[in-house]
Structures are given as structure tokens and as C-alpha cells.
Short mmCIF file of C-alpha atoms and ligand atoms in Angstrom, two decimals:
data_model
loop_
_atom_site.label_atom_id
_atom_site.label_comp_id
_atom_site.label_asym_id
_atom_site.label_seq_id
_atom_site.Cartn_x
_atom_site.Cartn_y
_atom_site.Cartn_z
CA MET A 250 6.80 -16.37 17.04
CA THR A 251 6.51 -13.56 14.55
CA THR A 252 4.61 -14.46 11.44
CA HIS A 253 5.20 -12.51 8.28
CA THR A 254 2.32 -11.65 5.98
CA VAL A 255 4.70 -10.66 3.20
CA THR A 256 8.35 -11.51 2.53
CA LEU A 257 10.68 -10.35 -0.23
CA THR A 258 13.91 -12.23 -0.90
CA GLU A 259 16.63 -10.75 -3.11
CA VAL A 260 14.05 -9.04 -5.30
CA ARG A 261 15.37 -7.40 -8.45
CA ALA A 262 13.04 -5.47 -10.74
CA VAL A 263 14.01 -4.16 -14.14
CA TYR A 264 12.16 -1.92 -16.60
CA GLY A 265 12.94 -1.66 -20.31
CA SER A 266 15.80 -3.29 -22.16
CA GLY A 267 19.07 -2.44 -23.91
CA SER A 268 20.21 1.14 -23.37
CA ARG A 269 16.87 1.96 -21.74
CA ARG A 270 17.20 -0.70 -19.09
CA VAL A 271 16.53 0.62 -15.57
CA THR A 272 17.12 -1.44 -12.43
CA ALA A 273 14.31 -0.25 -10.15
CA LEU A 274 15.02 -2.74 -7.33
CA ASP A 275 18.50 -4.11 -6.87
CA GLY A 276 18.28 -7.07 -4.48
CA VAL A 277 15.77 -6.15 -1.78
CA THR A 278 15.23 -8.55 1.12
CA THR A 279 12.74 -7.66 3.85
CA ALA A 280 9.60 -8.91 5.56
CA PHE A 281 6.39 -7.33 6.81
CA ALA A 282 5.30 -8.91 10.09
CA SER A 283 1.61 -9.60 10.59
CA GLY A 284 -0.19 -6.82 12.41
CA THR A 285 2.44 -4.15 11.85
CA PHE A 286 2.53 -0.80 10.08
CA THR A 287 5.61 -0.09 7.92
CA ALA A 288 6.40 3.16 6.13
CA VAL A 289 8.65 3.11 3.06
CA MET A 290 10.54 6.32 2.36
CA GLY A 291 13.25 7.43 -0.04
CA PRO A 292 13.97 9.87 -2.84
CA SER A 293 11.82 10.02 -5.96
CA GLY A 294 12.83 7.20 -8.33
CA SER A 295 14.36 5.07 -5.53
CA GLY A 296 11.99 2.17 -6.22
CA LYS A 297 9.28 2.65 -3.59
CA SER A 298 6.32 2.13 -5.92
CA THR A 299 8.05 -0.80 -7.61
CA LEU A 300 8.62 -2.39 -4.19
CA LEU A 301 4.91 -2.07 -3.39
CA HIS A 302 3.86 -3.37 -6.81
CA CYS A 303 6.15 -6.41 -6.52
CA ALA A 304 5.01 -7.13 -2.96
CA ALA A 305 1.34 -6.86 -4.03
CA GLY A 306 1.74 -9.08 -7.08
CA LEU A 307 0.97 -6.21 -9.47
CA ASP A 308 4.46 -6.54 -11.01
CA ARG A 309 6.54 -9.68 -11.35
CA PRO A 310 10.18 -9.22 -10.30
CA ALA A 311 12.96 -10.21 -12.71
CA GLU A 312 14.67 -12.17 -9.92
CA GLY A 313 14.02 -13.15 -6.33
CA SER A 314 10.80 -14.19 -4.67
CA VAL A 315 7.83 -12.70 -2.87
CA THR A 316 5.51 -14.58 -0.50
CA VAL A 317 2.10 -13.47 0.72
CA ASP A 318 0.60 -15.54 3.55
CA GLY A 319 3.31 -18.13 2.89
CA ILE A 320 2.43 -18.50 -0.80
CA ARG A 321 5.16 -17.84 -3.36
CA LEU A 322 3.75 -15.46 -5.96
CA ASP A 323 6.18 -16.58 -8.69
CA GLU A 324 4.73 -20.08 -8.47
CA LEU A 325 1.20 -18.86 -9.22
CA GLY A 326 -0.31 -18.59 -12.68
CA GLU A 327 -2.11 -15.38 -13.67
CA ASN A 328 -5.56 -16.56 -12.52
CA ALA A 329 -4.36 -17.78 -9.14
CA LEU A 330 -2.37 -14.56 -8.67
CA THR A 331 -5.43 -12.46 -9.50
CA ARG A 332 -7.48 -14.43 -6.96
CA LEU A 333 -4.85 -14.08 -4.25
CA ARG A 334 -4.62 -10.33 -4.90
CA ARG A 335 -8.38 -10.02 -4.71
CA ASP A 336 -8.78 -12.07 -1.55
CA ARG A 337 -5.73 -11.18 0.53
CA ILE A 338 -4.42 -7.80 -0.66
CA GLY A 339 -5.82 -4.27 -0.67
CA PHE A 340 -4.17 -1.43 -2.60
CA VAL A 341 -4.68 2.31 -2.07
CA PHE A 342 -3.28 4.77 -4.64
CA GLN A 343 -2.36 8.43 -4.33
CA ALA A 344 -4.82 9.32 -7.08
CA PHE A 345 -7.70 7.37 -5.43
CA ASN A 346 -8.50 5.52 -8.73
CA LEU A 347 -12.24 5.53 -8.09
CA ILE A 348 -14.63 5.02 -10.99
CA SER A 349 -16.26 8.40 -11.54
CA THR A 350 -19.57 7.11 -12.89
CA LEU A 351 -20.17 4.83 -9.90
CA THR A 352 -21.42 5.88 -6.46
CA ALA A 353 -19.27 5.46 -3.36
CA ALA A 354 -21.18 2.27 -2.48
CA GLN A 355 -20.78 0.87 -6.02
CA ASN A 356 -17.04 1.60 -5.96
CA VAL A 357 -16.71 -0.16 -2.61
CA GLU A 358 -18.61 -3.27 -3.72
CA LEU A 359 -16.62 -3.56 -6.97
CA PRO A 360 -13.92 -5.93 -5.62
CA LEU A 361 -16.63 -8.27 -4.34
CA ARG A 362 -18.45 -8.21 -7.68
CA LEU A 363 -15.17 -8.86 -9.51
CA ALA A 364 -14.72 -11.87 -7.23
CA GLY A 365 -18.10 -13.12 -8.47
CA ARG A 366 -19.91 -12.38 -5.21
CA ARG A 367 -23.19 -10.61 -4.74
CA PRO A 368 -22.34 -8.12 -1.98
CA ALA A 369 -24.78 -7.71 0.90
CA ALA A 370 -25.82 -4.09 1.39
CA SER A 371 -24.80 -4.40 5.05
CA GLU A 372 -21.24 -5.33 4.07
CA VAL A 373 -20.84 -2.24 1.90
CA THR A 374 -22.50 -0.01 4.49
CA ALA A 375 -20.19 -1.39 7.18
CA ALA A 376 -17.09 -0.67 5.05
CA LEU A 377 -18.27 2.90 4.39
CA ALA A 378 -19.22 3.35 8.06
CA ALA A 379 -15.70 2.23 9.06
CA VAL A 380 -14.30 5.23 7.18
CA GLY A 381 -17.03 7.56 8.45
CA LEU A 382 -18.88 7.89 5.15
CA ALA A 383 -22.03 5.79 5.61
CA GLU A 384 -24.24 8.76 4.74
CA ARG A 385 -22.33 9.43 1.48
CA ALA A 386 -23.02 5.98 -0.02
CA GLY A 387 -25.03 7.43 -2.92
CA HIS A 388 -22.54 10.15 -3.86
CA ARG A 389 -20.29 9.93 -6.90
CA PRO A 390 -16.54 10.74 -6.54
CA GLY A 391 -17.03 14.19 -8.13
CA GLU A 392 -19.40 15.07 -5.29
CA LEU A 393 -16.84 14.20 -2.60
CA SER A 394 -13.73 16.01 -1.33
CA GLY A 395 -10.26 14.54 -1.93
CA GLY A 396 -10.12 13.25 1.62
CA GLU A 397 -13.54 11.64 1.29
CA GLN A 398 -12.58 10.03 -2.02
CA GLN A 399 -9.47 8.54 -0.41
CA ARG A 400 -11.60 7.19 2.44
CA VAL A 401 -13.90 5.55 -0.15
CA ALA A 402 -10.78 4.04 -1.76
CA ILE A 403 -9.74 2.70 1.65
CA ALA A 404 -13.23 1.27 2.22
CA ARG A 405 -12.89 -0.42 -1.19
CA ALA A 406 -9.51 -1.85 -0.16
CA LEU A 407 -11.00 -3.09 3.13
CA VAL A 408 -14.26 -4.65 2.00
CA THR A 409 -12.59 -7.98 1.23
CA ARG A 410 -10.86 -7.90 4.68
CA PRO A 411 -7.38 -8.31 3.17
CA ALA A 412 -4.48 -9.55 5.28
CA VAL A 413 -2.31 -6.75 3.96
CA VAL A 414 -3.05 -3.24 2.71
CA PHE A 415 -0.48 -1.47 0.51
CA ALA A 416 -0.85 2.30 0.19
CA ASP A 417 1.29 4.31 -2.26
CA GLU A 418 1.46 7.91 -1.02
CA PRO A 419 -2.18 7.76 0.14
CA THR A 420 -2.03 11.24 1.66
CA GLY A 421 0.03 12.83 -1.14
CA ALA A 422 -2.96 14.71 -2.55
CA LEU A 423 -4.63 15.57 0.76
CA ASP A 424 -4.52 18.52 3.15
CA SER A 425 -3.29 17.88 6.68
CA ALA A 426 -6.72 17.38 8.26
CA ALA A 427 -7.77 14.83 5.63
CA SER A 428 -4.32 13.18 5.87
CA GLY A 429 -4.67 12.82 9.63
CA LEU A 430 -7.98 11.02 9.22
CA VAL A 431 -6.59 8.62 6.59
CA LEU A 432 -3.50 7.87 8.72
CA ARG A 433 -5.59 7.17 11.82
CA LEU A 434 -7.71 4.84 9.69
CA LEU A 435 -4.65 2.94 8.47
CA ARG A 436 -3.33 2.78 12.05
CA SER A 437 -6.64 1.34 13.27
CA LEU A 438 -6.49 -1.46 10.68
CA VAL A 439 -3.35 -2.63 12.47
CA ASP A 440 -4.36 -1.88 16.07
CA ASP A 441 -8.01 -2.94 15.95
CA HIS A 442 -8.06 -5.59 13.21
CA GLY A 443 -4.54 -7.06 13.17
CA GLN A 444 -4.11 -6.28 9.48
CA THR A 445 -0.69 -5.47 8.01
CA VAL A 446 -0.12 -2.07 6.43
CA VAL A 447 2.74 -0.99 4.17
CA MET A 448 2.67 2.67 3.14
CA VAL A 449 4.94 4.70 0.87
CA THR A 450 5.20 8.31 1.94
CA HIS A 451 7.39 11.41 1.60
CA ASP A 452 5.88 12.97 4.70
CA PRO A 453 7.64 12.53 8.06
CA VAL A 454 4.35 13.25 9.86
CA ALA A 455 2.71 10.36 7.98
CA ALA A 456 5.68 8.04 8.53
CA ALA A 457 5.60 8.74 12.26
CA HIS A 458 2.33 6.73 12.42
CA ALA A 459 4.24 3.57 11.47
CA ASP A 460 5.99 1.00 13.70
CA ARG A 461 8.97 0.82 11.38
CA ILE A 462 10.44 2.86 8.54
CA LEU A 463 12.36 1.39 5.61
CA LEU A 464 14.55 3.70 3.61
CA LEU A 465 15.24 3.02 -0.05
CA ALA A 466 17.90 4.62 -2.26
CA ASP A 467 18.75 3.56 -5.81
CA GLY A 468 16.69 0.40 -5.53
CA ARG A 469 18.37 -0.81 -2.35
CA LEU A 470 17.31 -0.83 1.29
CA VAL A 471 19.75 1.51 3.00
CA ASP A 472 18.25 1.83 6.46
CA GLU A 473 15.56 0.50 8.72
CA VAL A 474 14.42 2.12 11.95
CA THR A 475 11.81 1.05 14.46
CA GLY A 476 9.51 3.40 16.35
CA PRO A 477 7.85 4.92 18.16
CA PHE A 478 8.71 8.03 16.19
CA THR A 479 8.19 11.73 16.42
CA PRO A 480 7.80 13.57 13.10
CA ALA A 481 10.87 15.70 13.96
CA ALA A 482 13.04 12.59 14.55
CA VAL A 483 11.87 11.07 11.24
CA ALA A 484 12.61 14.31 9.38
CA ALA A 485 16.10 14.54 10.94
CA ARG A 486 16.91 10.93 10.06
CA ILE A 487 15.84 11.38 6.46
CA THR A 488 17.80 14.60 6.10
CA ASP A 489 20.91 12.84 7.47
CA LEU A 490 20.59 10.01 4.99
CA THR A 491 19.92 12.29 2.06
CA LEU A 492 22.94 14.41 2.89
CA GLU A 493 25.34 11.52 3.59
CA PRO A 494 26.62 10.84 0.05
CA SER A 495 27.69 14.45 -0.49
CA CYS A 496 29.45 14.80 2.88
P1 ADP B 666 9.56 5.82 -6.59
O1 ADP B 666 8.18 5.29 -6.35
O2 ADP B 666 10.48 5.67 -5.43
O3 ADP B 666 9.55 7.24 -7.09
P2 ADP B 666 9.60 3.93 -8.81
O4 ADP B 666 9.49 2.58 -8.21
O5 ADP B 666 8.37 4.51 -9.43
O6 ADP B 666 10.24 4.95 -7.75
O7 ADP B 666 10.72 3.90 -9.94
C1 ADP B 666 12.00 3.32 -9.75
C2 ADP B 666 12.80 3.47 -11.04
O8 ADP B 666 12.18 2.73 -12.08
C3 ADP B 666 12.89 4.91 -11.56
O9 ADP B 666 14.15 5.09 -12.13
C4 ADP B 666 11.80 4.97 -12.59
O10 ADP B 666 12.10 5.93 -13.57
C5 ADP B 666 11.80 3.56 -13.15
N1 ADP B 666 10.47 3.15 -13.63
C6 ADP B 666 9.35 3.03 -12.88
N2 ADP B 666 8.31 2.61 -13.61
C7 ADP B 666 8.78 2.46 -14.88
C8 ADP B 666 8.20 2.04 -16.12
N3 ADP B 666 6.91 1.68 -16.19
N4 ADP B 666 9.00 2.01 -17.21
C9 ADP B 666 10.30 2.34 -17.15
N5 ADP B 666 10.91 2.74 -16.02
C10 ADP B 666 10.17 2.81 -14.88
MG1 MG B 667 6.29 6.18 -6.48
#
């Protein structure tokens, strides 16, 4: 039986009110099976980041429900939601979001400290070693390349061993070599550790690493394809869908 780490049921998300009201998600139902890698694609403004934020409990939807590990997020109070996010969910941002005054090791141990734990040095070293940066533990973000900073951010997202890792355009600011490394890392979370990965990307090469691609347009899921993929096939599919309305 397939178990789902995350489910979304008829999720609607709205920003603003009155004449400035924007429906960012317009009834999205989907599920992310445990131990799978999903890519979310779609035009700018189609609701990809909102989908990730709702699924990760960073935003609360206006309607519908989200479950993580079988727990309904809308039934949790703020403290319980914060705990669940900290224990079960990792989030990787395009802009890395590292704290510039802290070393790589201090950034990585932050989620454990926020959870009230005293991290063992070996835990932090293991997380940095998993992203190939054990010897950079004492470096601050400004002393690391973009690719290295994103790997530190991934180590930070992994140190709590979350069931699911959400990544919002994690390779958007990286060159192709650094992107390749980050994508192989995300792939290995799924293949070697059975974690669930959901990644927003614009890049067909990045999306081709996934098992499944969801396509969003105007806050709705408009297509879903399962791999394996080649980057060329992903690019063709996306072009087709983008062109469809004007044909
Ligand atoms: P994507 O990540 O696909 O580019 P988003 O989820 O960021 O799309 O945005 C979906 C829609 O919601 C867009 O129309 C965007 O302008 C709007 N939106 C996103 N965040 C906010 C916000 N904080 N306030 C108002 N509108 C927002
Ligand atoms: Mg976005």
C-alpha cells in the first residue's frame, strides 16, 4: 500500500481582500507518496510557492485541508504546528536564507537548538559531510560559493531527518555544475533514505530528476506526468501546455 507523507484536499489559498484579493490556489487536491520525488512546475504566479508553503504549514489555506504524516495541520494550534514543522519538515529556499554571521556548522545546528536540543558535534558534522562540506564547517556564508551555501541550507534542512523536504527553486541561483550536485543530493534523500522531496523548479533539467511532475496554472493543477523523464521530453511537454490556451 502506498502511504502518503503529505496530502492536500481542495486547498484554496487567498491573499489580500476586497479589490486586491488574489486567489493563489483554487482547489488543489494531490498527494505526495512517501519516498518519492515530485517536481512542481508552472508559469510565474501560478501558485507554486503558495502550494509549497501550504503543504509545509508555513501558510494556512483559506479552505481545504493538508495532512503531514496523517496529521491534519488545520487542527493544530500554532505551537503544535511549529513543532511538527521543526520535527517532520525541511524547507530549502532559492535564496539559501542562511544567517550570515553564523558559521556553516552553526547554521546547520540551528533547527536543533530551536527545538531545545543541544546538538552533538558528530550530528552536525555528519549533516555537513552528507553534502560534501565537512571541511567547511567553520566558514561563514560569505566565504562560500552559491552552490556551497545551498548545500549548507540542505544540510540544515536534513539535520532533523525530516520525513519531507520542500525546496522552492533550490537551483534557481546556481550554475549548472552546482545545480547538478544539489539535484543529486535531493535525489539521494529519496533513494538512499526514503525521504519525500517536493521541489518547485522552472528548469526541465532539474525536473527530470523527479519521479513525477505536477503542472500548475492559475492556481489549479492542470497536468501530472510520471517519469522517468528526459530533459527534452519535459521541455516539450511544458512548451505544449504553455502554448495550448493560445492555439
Ligand atoms: P509562483 O511561485 O508560481 O510564482 P506564488 O505562489 O508566489 O506563485 O503566487 C501565486 C499568486 O499569489 C500570484 O498572483 C501572486 O502575485 C500572489 N501572491 C503571492 N504571495 C502574495 C502575497 N504575500 N500577497 C499578495 N499576493 C501574493
Ligand atoms: Mg514562487
